[in-house]
PDB file of C-alpha atoms in Angstrom:
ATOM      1  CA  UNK A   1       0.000   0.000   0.000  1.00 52.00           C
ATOM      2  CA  UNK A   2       1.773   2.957  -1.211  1.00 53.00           C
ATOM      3  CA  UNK A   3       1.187   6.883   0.756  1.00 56.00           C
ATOM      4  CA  UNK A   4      -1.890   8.174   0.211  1.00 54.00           C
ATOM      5  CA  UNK A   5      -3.729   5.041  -0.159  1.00 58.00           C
ATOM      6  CA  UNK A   6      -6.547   4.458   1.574  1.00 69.00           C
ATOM      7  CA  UNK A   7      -7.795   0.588   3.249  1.00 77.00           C
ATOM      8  CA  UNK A   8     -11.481   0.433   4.448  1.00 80.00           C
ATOM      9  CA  UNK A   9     -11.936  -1.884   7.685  1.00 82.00           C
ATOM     10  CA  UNK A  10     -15.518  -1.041   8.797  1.00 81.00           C
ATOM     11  CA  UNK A  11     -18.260  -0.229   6.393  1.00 84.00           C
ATOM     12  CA  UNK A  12     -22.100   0.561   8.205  1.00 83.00           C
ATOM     13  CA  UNK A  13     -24.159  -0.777   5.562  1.00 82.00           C
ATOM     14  CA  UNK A  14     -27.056  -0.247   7.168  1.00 82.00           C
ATOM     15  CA  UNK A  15     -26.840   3.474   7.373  1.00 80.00           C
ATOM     16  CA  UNK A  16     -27.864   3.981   3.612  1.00 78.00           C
ATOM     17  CA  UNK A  17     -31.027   1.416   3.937  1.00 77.00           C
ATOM     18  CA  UNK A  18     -31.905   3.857   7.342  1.00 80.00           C
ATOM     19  CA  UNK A  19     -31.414   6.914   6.392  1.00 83.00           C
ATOM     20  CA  UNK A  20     -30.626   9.528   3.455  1.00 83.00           C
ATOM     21  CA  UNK A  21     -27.117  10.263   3.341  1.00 86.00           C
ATOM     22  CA  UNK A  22     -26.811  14.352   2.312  1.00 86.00           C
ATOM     23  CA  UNK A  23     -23.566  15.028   2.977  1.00 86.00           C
ATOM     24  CA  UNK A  24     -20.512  13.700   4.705  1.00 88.00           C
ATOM     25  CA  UNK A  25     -17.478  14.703   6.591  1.00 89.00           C
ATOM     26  CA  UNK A  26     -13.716  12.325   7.066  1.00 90.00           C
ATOM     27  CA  UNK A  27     -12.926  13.148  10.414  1.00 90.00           C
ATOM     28  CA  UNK A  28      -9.397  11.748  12.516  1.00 91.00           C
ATOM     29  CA  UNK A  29     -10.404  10.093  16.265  1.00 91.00           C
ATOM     30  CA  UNK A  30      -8.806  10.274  19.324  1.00 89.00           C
ATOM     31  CA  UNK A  31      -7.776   6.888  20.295  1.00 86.00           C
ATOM     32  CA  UNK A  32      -5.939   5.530  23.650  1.00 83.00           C
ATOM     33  CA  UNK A  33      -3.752   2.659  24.037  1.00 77.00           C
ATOM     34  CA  UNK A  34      -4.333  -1.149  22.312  1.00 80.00           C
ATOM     35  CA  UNK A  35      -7.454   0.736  19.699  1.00 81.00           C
ATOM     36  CA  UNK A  36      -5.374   1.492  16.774  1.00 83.00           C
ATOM     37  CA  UNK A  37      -4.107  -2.056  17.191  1.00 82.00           C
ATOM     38  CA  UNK A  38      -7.590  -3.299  16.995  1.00 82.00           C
ATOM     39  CA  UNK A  39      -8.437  -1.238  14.206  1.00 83.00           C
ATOM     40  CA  UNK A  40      -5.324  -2.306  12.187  1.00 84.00           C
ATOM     41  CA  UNK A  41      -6.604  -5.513  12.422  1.00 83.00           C
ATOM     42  CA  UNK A  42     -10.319  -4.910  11.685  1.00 83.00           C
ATOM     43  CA  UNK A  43     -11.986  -5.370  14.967  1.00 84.00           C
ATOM     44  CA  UNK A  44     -14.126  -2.601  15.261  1.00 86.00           C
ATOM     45  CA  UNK A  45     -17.801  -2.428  14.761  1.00 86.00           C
ATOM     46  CA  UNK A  46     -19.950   0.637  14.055  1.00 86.00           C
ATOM     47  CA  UNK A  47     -23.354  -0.612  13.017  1.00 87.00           C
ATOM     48  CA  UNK A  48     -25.095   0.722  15.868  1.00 86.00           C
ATOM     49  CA  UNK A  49     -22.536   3.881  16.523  1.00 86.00           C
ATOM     50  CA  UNK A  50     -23.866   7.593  16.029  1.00 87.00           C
ATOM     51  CA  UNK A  51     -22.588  10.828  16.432  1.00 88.00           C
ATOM     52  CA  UNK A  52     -23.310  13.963  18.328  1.00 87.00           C
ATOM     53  CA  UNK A  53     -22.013  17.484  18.701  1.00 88.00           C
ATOM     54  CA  UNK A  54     -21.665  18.713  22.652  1.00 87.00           C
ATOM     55  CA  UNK A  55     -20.038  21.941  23.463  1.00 88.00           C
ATOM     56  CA  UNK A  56     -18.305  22.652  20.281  1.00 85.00           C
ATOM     57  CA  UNK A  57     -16.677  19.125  20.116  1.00 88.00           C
ATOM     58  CA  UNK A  58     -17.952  16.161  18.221  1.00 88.00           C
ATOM     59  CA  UNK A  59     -18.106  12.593  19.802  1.00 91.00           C
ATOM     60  CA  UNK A  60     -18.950   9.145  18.654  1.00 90.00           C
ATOM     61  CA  UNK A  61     -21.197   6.672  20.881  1.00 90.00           C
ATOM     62  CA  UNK A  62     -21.133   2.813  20.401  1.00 88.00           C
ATOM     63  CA  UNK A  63     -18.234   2.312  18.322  1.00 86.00           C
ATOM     64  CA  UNK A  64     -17.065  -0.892  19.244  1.00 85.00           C
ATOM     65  CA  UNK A  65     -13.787  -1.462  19.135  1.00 83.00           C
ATOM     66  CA  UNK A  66     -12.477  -4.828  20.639  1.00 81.00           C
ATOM     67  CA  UNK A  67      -9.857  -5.498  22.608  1.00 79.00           C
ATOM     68  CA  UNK A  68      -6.348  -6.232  21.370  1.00 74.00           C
ATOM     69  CA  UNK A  69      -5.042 -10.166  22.349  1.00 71.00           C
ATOM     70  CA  UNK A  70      -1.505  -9.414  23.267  1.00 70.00           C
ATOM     71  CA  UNK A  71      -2.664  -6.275  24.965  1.00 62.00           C
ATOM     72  CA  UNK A  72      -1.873  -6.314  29.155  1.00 64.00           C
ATOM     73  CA  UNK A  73      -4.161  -4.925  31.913  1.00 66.00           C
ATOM     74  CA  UNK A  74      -3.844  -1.293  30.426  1.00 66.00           C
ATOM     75  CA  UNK A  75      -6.352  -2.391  27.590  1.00 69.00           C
ATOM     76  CA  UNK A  76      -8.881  -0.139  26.285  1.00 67.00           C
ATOM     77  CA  UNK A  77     -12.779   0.024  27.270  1.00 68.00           C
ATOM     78  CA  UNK A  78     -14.912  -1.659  24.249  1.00 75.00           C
ATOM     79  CA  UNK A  79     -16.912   0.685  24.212  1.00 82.00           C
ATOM     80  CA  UNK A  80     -15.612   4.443  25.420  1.00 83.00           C
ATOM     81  CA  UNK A  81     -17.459   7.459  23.826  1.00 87.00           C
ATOM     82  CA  UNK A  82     -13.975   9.036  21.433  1.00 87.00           C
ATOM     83  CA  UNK A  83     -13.820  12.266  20.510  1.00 89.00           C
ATOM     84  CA  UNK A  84     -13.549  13.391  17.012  1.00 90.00           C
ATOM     85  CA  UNK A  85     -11.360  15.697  15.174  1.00 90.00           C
ATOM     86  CA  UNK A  86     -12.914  18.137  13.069  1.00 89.00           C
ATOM     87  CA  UNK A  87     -12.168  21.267  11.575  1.00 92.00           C
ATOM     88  CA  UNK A  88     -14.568  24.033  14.143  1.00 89.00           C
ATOM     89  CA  UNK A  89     -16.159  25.291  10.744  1.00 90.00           C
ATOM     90  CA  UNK A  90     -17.395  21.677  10.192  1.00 87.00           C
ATOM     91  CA  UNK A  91     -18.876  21.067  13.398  1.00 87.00           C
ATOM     92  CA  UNK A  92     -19.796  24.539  13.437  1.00 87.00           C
ATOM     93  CA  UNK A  93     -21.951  23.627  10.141  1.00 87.00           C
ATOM     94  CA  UNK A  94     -22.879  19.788  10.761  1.00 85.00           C
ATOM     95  CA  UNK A  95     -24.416  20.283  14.768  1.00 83.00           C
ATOM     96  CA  UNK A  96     -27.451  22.496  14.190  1.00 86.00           C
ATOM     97  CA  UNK A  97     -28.053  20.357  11.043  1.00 84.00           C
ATOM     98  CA  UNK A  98     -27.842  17.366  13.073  1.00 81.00           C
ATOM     99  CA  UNK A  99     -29.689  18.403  16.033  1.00 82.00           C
ATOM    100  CA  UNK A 100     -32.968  19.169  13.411  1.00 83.00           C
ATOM    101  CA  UNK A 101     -35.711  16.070  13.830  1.00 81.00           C
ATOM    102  CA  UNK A 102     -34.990  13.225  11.875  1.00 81.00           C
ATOM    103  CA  UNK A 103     -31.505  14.091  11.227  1.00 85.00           C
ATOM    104  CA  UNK A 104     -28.497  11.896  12.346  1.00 85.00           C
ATOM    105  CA  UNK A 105     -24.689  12.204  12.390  1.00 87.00           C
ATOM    106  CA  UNK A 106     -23.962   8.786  11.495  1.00 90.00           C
ATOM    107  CA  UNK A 107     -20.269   6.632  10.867  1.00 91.00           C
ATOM    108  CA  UNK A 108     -20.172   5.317   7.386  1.00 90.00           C
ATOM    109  CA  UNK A 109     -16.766   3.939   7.413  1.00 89.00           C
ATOM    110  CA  UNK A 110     -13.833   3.672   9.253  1.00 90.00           C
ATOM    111  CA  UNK A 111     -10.528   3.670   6.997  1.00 89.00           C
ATOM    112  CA  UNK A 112      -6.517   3.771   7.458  1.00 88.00           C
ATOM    113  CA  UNK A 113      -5.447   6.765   5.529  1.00 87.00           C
ATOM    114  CA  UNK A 114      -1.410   8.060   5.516  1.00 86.00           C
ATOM    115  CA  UNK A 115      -0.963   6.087   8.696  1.00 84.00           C
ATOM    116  CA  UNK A 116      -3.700   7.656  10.681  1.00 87.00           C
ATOM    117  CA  UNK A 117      -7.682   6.199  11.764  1.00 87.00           C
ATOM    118  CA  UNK A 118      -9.898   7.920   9.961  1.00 89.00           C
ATOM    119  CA  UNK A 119     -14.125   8.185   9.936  1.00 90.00           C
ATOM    120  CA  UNK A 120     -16.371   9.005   7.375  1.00 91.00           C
ATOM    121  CA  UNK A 121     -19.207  10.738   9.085  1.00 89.00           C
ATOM    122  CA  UNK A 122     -22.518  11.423   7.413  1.00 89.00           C
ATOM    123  CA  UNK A 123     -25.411  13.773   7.982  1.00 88.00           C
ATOM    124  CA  UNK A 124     -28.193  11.479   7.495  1.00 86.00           C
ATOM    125  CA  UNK A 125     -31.777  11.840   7.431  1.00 85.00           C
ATOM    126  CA  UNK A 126     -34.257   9.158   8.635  1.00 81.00           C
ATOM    127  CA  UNK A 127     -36.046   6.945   6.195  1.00 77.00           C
ATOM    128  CA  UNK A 128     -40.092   6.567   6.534  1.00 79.00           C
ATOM    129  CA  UNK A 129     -41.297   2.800   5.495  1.00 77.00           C
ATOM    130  CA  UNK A 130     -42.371   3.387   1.956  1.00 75.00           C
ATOM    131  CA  UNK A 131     -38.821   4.907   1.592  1.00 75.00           C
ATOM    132  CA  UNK A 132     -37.115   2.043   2.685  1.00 78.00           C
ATOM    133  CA  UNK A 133     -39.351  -0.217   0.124  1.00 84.00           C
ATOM    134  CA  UNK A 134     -38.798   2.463  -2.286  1.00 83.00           C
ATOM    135  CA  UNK A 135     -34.801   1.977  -2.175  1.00 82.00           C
ATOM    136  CA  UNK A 136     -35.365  -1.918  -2.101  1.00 84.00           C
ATOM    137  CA  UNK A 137     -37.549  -2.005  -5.044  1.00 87.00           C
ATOM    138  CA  UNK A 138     -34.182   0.456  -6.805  1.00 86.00           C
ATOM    139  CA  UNK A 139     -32.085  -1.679  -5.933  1.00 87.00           C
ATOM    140  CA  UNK A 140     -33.585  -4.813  -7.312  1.00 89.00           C
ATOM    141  CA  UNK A 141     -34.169  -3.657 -10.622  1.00 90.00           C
ATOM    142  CA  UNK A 142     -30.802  -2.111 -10.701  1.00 89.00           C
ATOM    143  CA  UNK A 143     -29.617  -6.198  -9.700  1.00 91.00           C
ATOM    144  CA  UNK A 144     -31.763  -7.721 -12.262  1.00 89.00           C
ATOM    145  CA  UNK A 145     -30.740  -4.727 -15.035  1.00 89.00           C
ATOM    146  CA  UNK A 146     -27.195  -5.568 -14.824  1.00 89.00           C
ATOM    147  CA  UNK A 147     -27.710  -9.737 -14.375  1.00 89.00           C
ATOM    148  CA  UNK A 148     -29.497  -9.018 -17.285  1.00 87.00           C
ATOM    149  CA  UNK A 149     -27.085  -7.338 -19.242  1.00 85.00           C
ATOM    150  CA  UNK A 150     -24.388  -9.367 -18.274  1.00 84.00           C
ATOM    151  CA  UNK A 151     -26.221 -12.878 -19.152  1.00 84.00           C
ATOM    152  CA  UNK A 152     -26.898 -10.986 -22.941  1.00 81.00           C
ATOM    153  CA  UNK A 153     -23.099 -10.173 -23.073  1.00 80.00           C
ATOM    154  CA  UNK A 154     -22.183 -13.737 -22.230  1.00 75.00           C
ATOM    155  CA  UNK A 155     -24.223 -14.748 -25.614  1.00 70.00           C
TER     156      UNK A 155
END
């Protein structure tokens, strides 16, 4: 992997069947100990992790990030709220959009980039039901469109 390159190790695919992604932010995270050992190695988790703005800073909830093997008794909580570096003109921007009903600041992927942790955090606004079947129904035909055109391109 040469500098510059990127390497993604958590993807929440869930967030774009939940909500409406409108715009998104890479932010760095402040990490303690054995986590960027974990991450390295792909062991976090952020399907149920979300994002908030408190005091000018922005934090992420429910990241799980597990504990490294050959780590000692100075290993890292599973589960600590981090903090998340941002430029202040991007929370500045992002927190009153986020704290609007229905909106969400949500982690779409976590990624190794020049060395350091890195998440992609989105501004995300909450599917109804018929939206959700909506995107299903898209996403189908999309499927079957390009099985479709791949079976005639096999002839």
């Amino acid at each position: 992997m040469g500098k510059g390159e990127s390497r993604v190790l958590a993807q929440n695919k869930k967030a774009s069947h939940e909500y409406f992604i409108e715009e998104t932010v890479e932010a760095g995270i402040v990490l303690q100990g054995t986590e960027i050992k974990a991450i390295r190695r792909g062991k976090v988790n952020i399907q149920d992790a979300f994002a908030r703005v408190e005091n000018g800073e922005a934090f992420v909830y429910n990241m799980h990030i597990s504990q490294y093997e050959q780590g000692n008794r100075y290993n890292h909580d599973p589960l600590r709220t981090r903090k998340l570096l941002m430029h202040q003109k991007e929370i500045n921007k992002l927190g009153p959009l986020a704290d609007k009903t229905g909106y969400a600041l949500i982690p779409l992927k976590i990624y190794i980039k020049n060395g350091f942790a890195k998440v992609l955090v989105g501004l995300g606004r909450g599917k109804k039901m018929y939206d959700k079947r909506e995107s299903l129904k898209k996403q189908t035909a999309q499927r079957e469109m390009a099985r479709a055109f791949r079976d005639h391109q096999k002839m």
